Amino acid sequence: MKKKSIKERLGDKFDEVVEKPLLTSALVLLSVTIVVIGLSLSYYIEDFHGFVGQILAQAHGMIFDIAVIGILIFWLNQNGEIRQRIRTYKDEIDDFRLWESEEAAFRTVGNIKRLNRHKIYEINLVNCHLARTNLSHVNLKASNLNSANLSNSSLIETNLENTRLNQTIFENSNLNQANLKGAYASGANFKDAFLIKANFEGTFLIKTNFKNAYLMEGNMQNSYLMGADFENASLYKADLRGAKGLTIEQLTKAKTLYLAKFDDEILEQVKAVIPELVGS
């Protein structure tokens, strides 16, 4: 085997040092220290106290630089990185939009939760496929989920306040104790959905589908229910006081209205036309 020349061995050693950043930094620091101390030796000997005073003055300036400029640059870099990550999460949601697959759904949910960790709640999820996912306890306040598919999903205690949910699919999903206060959910599909103790106060539910839905103890005060379909829906203890556009014809299709709360006018009609549904 051919022996390496001295030049080759030195080259290999140099490459080995360069490949180790910590070792390289230590060697550079040592070399610079030797050079600086060597050039300053005469000052140490002739005027030690004066020279040390100048060094301390420079040290104070260095501390100021680190405290003000260093921390400021670090803060700016960190915030820049956070903004870049947020932009990446939003871009990935856009990439998976309209892609109807399990992978797209779970990747989108992951990005939603990451945005929530950065206190970003208003997210554009129009036409997103989110079926069979877990969005429980997620905050989507004021987001846009128009025409999104959330069928067979879990949204327990999810915050959907003031969210746009027009034509959104929640079929067979669990929205128990979800907050939909002030949401726009006209034409939304809640067929077979669990909506126990869900808050629909002031929500727009025009022509919304509640077939076979479980609305027990749901709060629908002051909501807009023109054309809403309650066929076979359970409205046990539901609060529909102040609901706009609600008619007796809609309520006759319900499974039960036992202990439900209505305005006096509607309550009298219910007792007269469908007393069996209120247990009277």
mmCIF file of C-alpha atoms in Angstrom:
data_model
loop_
_atom_site.group_PDB
_atom_site.id
_atom_site.type_symbol
_atom_site.label_atom_id
_atom_site.label_comp_id
_atom_site.label_asym_id
_atom_site.label_seq_id
_atom_site.Cartn_x
_atom_site.Cartn_y
_atom_site.Cartn_z
ATOM 1 C CA MET A 1 0.000 0.000 0.000
ATOM 2 C CA LYS A 2 1.401 3.368 -1.048
ATOM 3 C CA LYS A 3 2.303 5.699 1.801
ATOM 4 C CA LYS A 4 0.705 9.124 1.800
ATOM 5 C CA SER A 5 3.009 12.071 1.409
ATOM 6 C CA ILE A 6 3.365 14.698 4.155
ATOM 7 C CA LYS A 7 1.318 17.117 2.048
ATOM 8 C CA GLU A 8 -1.510 14.601 1.679
ATOM 9 C CA ARG A 9 -1.469 13.793 5.408
ATOM 10 C CA LEU A 10 -1.605 17.510 6.257
ATOM 11 C CA GLY A 11 -4.465 17.944 3.799
ATOM 12 C CA ASP A 12 -6.402 15.088 5.420
ATOM 13 C CA LYS A 13 -5.777 16.554 8.877
ATOM 14 C CA PHE A 14 -6.959 19.978 7.703
ATOM 15 C CA ASP A 15 -10.146 18.461 6.258
ATOM 16 C CA GLU A 16 -10.745 16.596 9.521
ATOM 17 C CA VAL A 17 -10.457 19.828 11.542
ATOM 18 C CA VAL A 18 -12.664 21.810 9.166
ATOM 19 C CA GLU A 19 -15.392 19.157 9.403
ATOM 20 C CA LYS A 20 -15.607 19.802 13.178
ATOM 21 C CA PRO A 21 -17.009 23.348 13.666
ATOM 22 C CA LEU A 22 -16.389 23.435 17.423
ATOM 23 C CA LEU A 23 -12.756 22.365 17.073
ATOM 24 C CA THR A 24 -12.213 24.833 14.217
ATOM 25 C CA SER A 25 -13.660 27.692 16.277
ATOM 26 C CA ALA A 26 -11.472 26.789 19.265
ATOM 27 C CA LEU A 27 -8.315 26.722 17.134
ATOM 28 C CA VAL A 28 -9.149 30.062 15.500
ATOM 29 C CA LEU A 29 -9.816 31.612 18.918
ATOM 30 C CA LEU A 30 -6.529 30.257 20.271
ATOM 31 C CA SER A 31 -4.582 31.566 17.270
ATOM 32 C CA VAL A 32 -6.123 35.033 17.444
ATOM 33 C CA THR A 33 -5.565 35.177 21.223
ATOM 34 C CA ILE A 34 -1.851 34.358 20.811
ATOM 35 C CA VAL A 35 -1.423 37.010 18.102
ATOM 36 C CA VAL A 36 -3.306 39.745 20.011
ATOM 37 C CA ILE A 37 -1.550 39.080 23.325
ATOM 38 C CA GLY A 38 1.821 38.930 21.554
ATOM 39 C CA LEU A 39 1.279 42.322 19.893
ATOM 40 C CA SER A 40 -0.056 43.864 23.126
ATOM 41 C CA LEU A 41 2.646 42.531 25.447
ATOM 42 C CA SER A 42 4.595 45.795 25.497
ATOM 43 C CA TYR A 43 1.485 47.714 26.600
ATOM 44 C CA TYR A 44 0.919 45.258 29.421
ATOM 45 C CA ILE A 45 4.465 45.853 30.660
ATOM 46 C CA GLU A 46 4.672 49.670 30.245
ATOM 47 C CA ASP A 47 1.141 50.837 31.231
ATOM 48 C CA PHE A 48 -0.822 47.911 32.615
ATOM 49 C CA HIS A 49 -3.533 49.890 34.449
ATOM 50 C CA GLY A 50 -4.208 52.248 31.570
ATOM 51 C CA PHE A 51 -4.374 49.399 29.088
ATOM 52 C CA VAL A 52 -6.759 47.383 31.293
ATOM 53 C CA GLY A 53 -8.972 50.471 31.601
ATOM 54 C CA GLN A 54 -9.286 50.660 27.823
ATOM 55 C CA ILE A 55 -10.120 46.956 27.648
ATOM 56 C CA LEU A 56 -12.873 47.404 30.264
ATOM 57 C CA ALA A 57 -14.297 50.357 28.315
ATOM 58 C CA GLN A 58 -14.442 48.174 25.204
ATOM 59 C CA ALA A 59 -16.025 45.388 27.271
ATOM 60 C CA HIS A 60 -18.849 47.716 28.306
ATOM 61 C CA GLY A 61 -19.441 48.574 24.667
ATOM 62 C CA MET A 62 -19.512 44.866 23.814
ATOM 63 C CA ILE A 63 -22.103 44.246 26.565
ATOM 64 C CA PHE A 64 -24.247 47.062 25.144
ATOM 65 C CA ASP A 65 -23.982 45.576 21.648
ATOM 66 C CA ILE A 66 -25.029 42.132 22.905
ATOM 67 C CA ALA A 67 -27.847 43.507 25.079
ATOM 68 C CA VAL A 68 -29.374 45.809 22.506
ATOM 69 C CA ILE A 69 -28.310 44.868 18.995
ATOM 70 C CA GLY A 70 -27.828 41.130 19.616
ATOM 71 C CA ILE A 71 -31.156 40.619 21.370
ATOM 72 C CA LEU A 72 -32.962 42.792 18.815
ATOM 73 C CA ILE A 73 -31.524 40.805 15.906
ATOM 74 C CA PHE A 74 -32.411 37.526 17.673
ATOM 75 C CA TRP A 75 -35.990 38.742 18.248
ATOM 76 C CA LEU A 76 -36.351 39.833 14.622
ATOM 77 C CA ASN A 77 -34.955 36.523 13.330
ATOM 78 C CA GLN A 78 -37.208 34.502 15.626
ATOM 79 C CA ASN A 79 -40.315 36.448 14.573
ATOM 80 C CA GLY A 80 -39.298 36.094 10.947
ATOM 81 C CA GLU A 81 -39.014 32.328 11.361
ATOM 82 C CA ILE A 82 -42.436 32.172 13.055
ATOM 83 C CA ARG A 83 -44.051 34.188 10.254
ATOM 84 C CA GLN A 84 -42.405 31.905 7.701
ATOM 85 C CA ARG A 85 -43.726 28.795 9.471
ATOM 86 C CA ILE A 86 -47.247 30.276 9.584
ATOM 87 C CA ARG A 87 -47.014 31.067 5.865
ATOM 88 C CA THR A 88 -45.876 27.475 5.201
ATOM 89 C CA TYR A 89 -48.818 25.995 7.149
ATOM 90 C CA LYS A 90 -51.293 28.161 5.210
ATOM 91 C CA ASP A 91 -49.651 27.290 1.893
ATOM 92 C CA GLU A 92 -49.931 23.567 2.684
ATOM 93 C CA ILE A 93 -53.654 23.997 3.428
ATOM 94 C CA ASP A 94 -54.014 25.645 0.010
ATOM 95 C CA ASP A 95 -52.084 22.770 -1.600
ATOM 96 C CA PHE A 96 -54.473 20.159 -0.150
ATOM 97 C CA ARG A 97 -57.656 22.125 -0.886
ATOM 98 C CA LEU A 98 -60.118 20.155 -3.064
ATOM 99 C CA TRP A 99 -58.001 16.990 -2.636
ATOM 100 C CA GLU A 100 -60.453 14.378 -1.324
ATOM 101 C CA SER A 101 -58.236 11.882 0.466
ATOM 102 C CA GLU A 102 -57.456 10.784 4.025
ATOM 103 C CA GLU A 103 -53.911 12.093 3.698
ATOM 104 C CA ALA A 104 -55.136 15.546 2.655
ATOM 105 C CA ALA A 105 -57.618 15.615 5.547
ATOM 106 C CA PHE A 106 -55.103 14.653 8.248
ATOM 107 C CA ARG A 107 -52.361 16.912 6.860
ATOM 108 C CA THR A 108 -54.793 19.852 6.834
ATOM 109 C CA VAL A 109 -55.906 19.150 10.412
ATOM 110 C CA GLY A 110 -52.253 19.042 11.488
ATOM 111 C CA ASN A 111 -51.679 22.468 9.946
ATOM 112 C CA ILE A 112 -54.821 23.847 11.619
ATOM 113 C CA LYS A 113 -53.583 22.731 15.038
ATOM 114 C CA ARG A 114 -50.116 24.182 14.378
ATOM 115 C CA LEU A 115 -51.701 27.513 13.423
ATOM 116 C CA ASN A 116 -53.740 27.395 16.647
ATOM 117 C CA ARG A 117 -50.516 26.981 18.623
ATOM 118 C CA HIS A 118 -49.371 30.260 17.050
ATOM 119 C CA LYS A 119 -52.729 31.820 18.061
ATOM 120 C CA ILE A 120 -53.978 31.875 14.465
ATOM 121 C CA TYR A 121 -57.691 31.033 14.470
ATOM 122 C CA GLU A 122 -59.118 32.738 11.386
ATOM 123 C CA ILE A 123 -58.243 30.207 8.676
ATOM 124 C CA ASN A 124 -59.420 29.812 5.078
ATOM 125 C CA LEU A 125 -60.741 26.243 4.787
ATOM 126 C CA VAL A 126 -63.177 26.695 1.888
ATOM 127 C CA ASN A 127 -63.746 23.407 0.016
ATOM 128 C CA CYS A 128 -61.326 21.518 2.279
ATOM 129 C CA HIS A 129 -61.796 17.786 2.760
ATOM 130 C CA LEU A 130 -61.762 17.117 6.521
ATOM 131 C CA ALA A 131 -63.895 13.988 6.768
ATOM 132 C CA ARG A 132 -63.166 11.473 9.571
ATOM 133 C CA THR A 133 -60.817 13.816 11.413
ATOM 134 C CA ASN A 134 -60.488 14.986 15.008
ATOM 135 C CA LEU A 135 -60.971 18.734 15.445
ATOM 136 C CA SER A 136 -62.217 18.593 19.026
ATOM 137 C CA HIS A 137 -61.304 21.623 21.175
ATOM 138 C CA VAL A 138 -59.843 23.413 18.122
ATOM 139 C CA ASN A 139 -60.437 27.161 17.778
ATOM 140 C CA LEU A 140 -61.756 28.168 14.340
ATOM 141 C CA LYS A 141 -63.413 31.403 15.365
ATOM 142 C CA ALA A 142 -64.271 33.585 12.341
ATOM 143 C CA SER A 143 -62.767 31.035 9.923
ATOM 144 C CA ASN A 144 -64.259 30.276 6.517
ATOM 145 C CA LEU A 145 -65.367 26.645 6.080
ATOM 146 C CA ASN A 146 -67.909 27.193 3.320
ATOM 147 C CA SER A 147 -68.540 23.958 1.371
ATOM 148 C CA ALA A 148 -65.996 22.024 3.464
ATOM 149 C CA ASN A 149 -66.593 18.331 4.178
ATOM 150 C CA LEU A 150 -66.431 17.443 7.902
ATOM 151 C CA SER A 151 -68.625 14.360 7.800
ATOM 152 C CA ASN A 152 -67.979 11.624 10.409
ATOM 153 C CA SER A 153 -65.647 13.990 12.284
ATOM 154 C CA SER A 154 -65.228 14.859 15.944
ATOM 155 C CA LEU A 155 -65.713 18.535 16.832
ATOM 156 C CA ILE A 156 -66.466 18.285 20.553
ATOM 157 C CA GLU A 157 -66.253 21.725 22.210
ATOM 158 C CA THR A 158 -64.833 23.179 18.994
ATOM 159 C CA ASN A 159 -65.070 26.968 18.726
ATOM 160 C CA LEU A 160 -66.919 27.870 15.519
ATOM 161 C CA GLU A 161 -68.171 31.251 16.674
ATOM 162 C CA ASN A 162 -68.887 33.662 13.790
ATOM 163 C CA THR A 163 -67.527 31.045 11.390
ATOM 164 C CA ARG A 164 -68.776 30.713 7.803
ATOM 165 C CA LEU A 165 -70.317 27.259 7.404
ATOM 166 C CA ASN A 166 -72.605 27.736 4.401
ATOM 167 C CA GLN A 167 -73.161 24.424 2.558
ATOM 168 C CA THR A 168 -70.720 22.723 4.932
ATOM 169 C CA ILE A 169 -71.192 18.972 5.525
ATOM 170 C CA PHE A 170 -71.305 17.768 9.157
ATOM 171 C CA GLU A 171 -73.236 14.574 8.462
ATOM 172 C CA ASN A 172 -72.845 11.988 11.240
ATOM 173 C CA SER A 173 -70.327 14.185 13.086
ATOM 174 C CA ASN A 174 -70.059 14.825 16.822
ATOM 175 C CA LEU A 175 -70.415 18.521 17.711
ATOM 176 C CA ASN A 176 -71.466 18.093 21.334
ATOM 177 C CA GLN A 177 -70.971 21.380 23.243
ATOM 178 C CA ALA A 178 -69.546 23.048 20.131
ATOM 179 C CA ASN A 179 -69.853 26.839 19.988
ATOM 180 C CA LEU A 180 -71.529 27.989 16.751
ATOM 181 C CA LYS A 181 -72.771 31.305 18.113
ATOM 182 C CA GLY A 182 -73.322 33.840 15.331
ATOM 183 C CA ALA A 183 -72.133 31.432 12.643
ATOM 184 C CA TYR A 184 -73.405 31.496 9.059
ATOM 185 C CA ALA A 185 -74.549 27.938 8.391
ATOM 186 C CA SER A 186 -77.255 28.325 5.766
ATOM 187 C CA GLY A 187 -77.665 25.135 3.745
ATOM 188 C CA ALA A 188 -75.325 23.225 6.062
ATOM 189 C CA ASN A 189 -75.887 19.492 6.493
ATOM 190 C CA PHE A 190 -76.152 18.266 10.109
ATOM 191 C CA LYS A 191 -77.960 15.037 9.234
ATOM 192 C CA ASP A 192 -77.459 12.338 11.923
ATOM 193 C CA ALA A 193 -75.118 14.695 13.788
ATOM 194 C CA PHE A 194 -74.713 14.835 17.569
ATOM 195 C CA LEU A 195 -75.323 18.425 18.674
ATOM 196 C CA ILE A 196 -75.997 17.929 22.376
ATOM 197 C CA LYS A 197 -75.639 21.241 24.268
ATOM 198 C CA ALA A 198 -74.339 22.906 21.105
ATOM 199 C CA ASN A 199 -74.640 26.699 21.049
ATOM 200 C CA PHE A 200 -76.480 28.033 17.975
ATOM 201 C CA GLU A 201 -77.428 31.385 19.498
ATOM 202 C CA GLY A 202 -77.943 33.984 16.772
ATOM 203 C CA THR A 203 -76.788 31.524 14.097
ATOM 204 C CA PHE A 204 -78.032 31.680 10.504
ATOM 205 C CA LEU A 205 -79.528 28.229 9.847
ATOM 206 C CA ILE A 206 -81.634 28.959 6.792
ATOM 207 C CA LYS A 207 -82.558 25.730 4.951
ATOM 208 C CA THR A 208 -80.178 23.787 7.182
ATOM 209 C CA ASN A 209 -80.596 20.010 7.351
ATOM 210 C CA PHE A 210 -81.128 18.624 10.877
ATOM 211 C CA LYS A 211 -82.659 15.283 9.863
ATOM 212 C CA ASN A 212 -82.181 12.675 12.626
ATOM 213 C CA ALA A 213 -79.938 15.103 14.509
ATOM 214 C CA TYR A 214 -79.563 15.051 18.294
ATOM 215 C CA LEU A 215 -80.146 18.625 19.455
ATOM 216 C CA MET A 216 -80.836 17.853 23.118
ATOM 217 C CA GLU A 217 -80.324 20.912 25.338
ATOM 218 C CA GLY A 218 -79.127 22.851 22.321
ATOM 219 C CA ASN A 219 -79.236 26.636 22.517
ATOM 220 C CA MET A 220 -80.941 28.026 19.405
ATOM 221 C CA GLN A 221 -82.099 31.318 20.850
ATOM 222 C CA ASN A 222 -82.506 34.146 18.343
ATOM 223 C CA SER A 223 -81.299 31.911 15.513
ATOM 224 C CA TYR A 224 -82.598 32.138 11.934
ATOM 225 C CA LEU A 225 -84.450 28.921 11.089
ATOM 226 C CA MET A 226 -86.357 29.705 7.894
ATOM 227 C CA GLY A 227 -86.770 26.453 5.964
ATOM 228 C CA ALA A 228 -84.666 24.392 8.415
ATOM 229 C CA ASP A 229 -85.488 20.667 8.297
ATOM 230 C CA PHE A 230 -86.086 19.038 11.715
ATOM 231 C CA GLU A 231 -87.402 15.714 10.407
ATOM 232 C CA ASN A 232 -86.995 13.080 13.157
ATOM 233 C CA ALA A 233 -84.687 15.428 15.097
ATOM 234 C CA SER A 234 -84.547 15.228 18.887
ATOM 235 C CA LEU A 235 -85.123 18.677 20.405
ATOM 236 C CA TYR A 236 -85.389 17.540 24.028
ATOM 237 C CA LYS A 237 -84.827 20.566 26.304
ATOM 238 C CA ALA A 238 -83.700 22.644 23.310
ATOM 239 C CA ASP A 239 -84.114 26.405 23.675
ATOM 240 C CA LEU A 240 -85.737 27.966 20.600
ATOM 241 C CA ARG A 241 -86.949 31.213 22.166
ATOM 242 C CA GLY A 242 -86.619 34.179 19.859
ATOM 243 C CA ALA A 243 -85.990 31.980 16.815
ATOM 244 C CA LYS A 244 -86.803 33.729 13.537
ATOM 245 C CA GLY A 245 -88.779 32.020 10.784
ATOM 246 C CA LEU A 246 -89.670 28.941 12.852
ATOM 247 C CA THR A 247 -93.060 27.461 11.956
ATOM 248 C CA ILE A 248 -95.297 24.793 13.407
ATOM 249 C CA GLU A 249 -94.954 22.855 10.142
ATOM 250 C CA GLN A 250 -91.229 22.435 10.742
ATOM 251 C CA LEU A 251 -91.767 21.232 14.309
ATOM 252 C CA THR A 252 -94.404 18.619 13.420
ATOM 253 C CA LYS A 253 -91.648 16.555 11.775
ATOM 254 C CA ALA A 254 -89.473 16.446 14.922
ATOM 255 C CA LYS A 255 -88.964 13.267 16.929
ATOM 256 C CA THR A 256 -89.526 14.959 20.295
ATOM 257 C CA LEU A 257 -90.002 18.459 21.681
ATOM 258 C CA TYR A 258 -90.211 17.356 25.304
ATOM 259 C CA LEU A 259 -89.264 20.200 27.686
ATOM 260 C CA ALA A 260 -88.195 22.350 24.723
ATOM 261 C CA LYS A 261 -88.547 26.124 25.195
ATOM 262 C CA PHE A 262 -90.466 28.284 22.714
ATOM 263 C CA ASP A 263 -91.947 31.759 22.474
ATOM 264 C CA ASP A 264 -95.518 31.828 23.789
ATOM 265 C CA GLU A 265 -97.080 32.011 20.326
ATOM 266 C CA ILE A 266 -95.234 28.968 19.014
ATOM 267 C CA LEU A 267 -95.726 27.067 22.280
ATOM 268 C CA GLU A 268 -99.514 27.476 22.063
ATOM 269 C CA GLN A 269 -99.488 26.142 18.499
ATOM 270 C CA VAL A 270 -97.320 23.190 19.499
ATOM 271 C CA LYS A 271 -99.640 22.262 22.377
ATOM 272 C CA ALA A 272 -102.666 22.538 20.101
ATOM 273 C CA VAL A 273 -101.312 20.698 17.041
ATOM 274 C CA ILE A 274 -98.676 18.222 18.335
ATOM 275 C CA PRO A 275 -99.208 17.852 22.093
ATOM 276 C CA GLU A 276 -97.746 14.335 21.982
ATOM 277 C CA LEU A 277 -94.310 15.731 21.135
ATOM 278 C CA VAL A 278 -94.183 17.977 24.223
ATOM 279 C CA GLY A 279 -95.625 15.392 26.566
ATOM 280 C CA SER A 280 -98.746 17.360 27.384
#
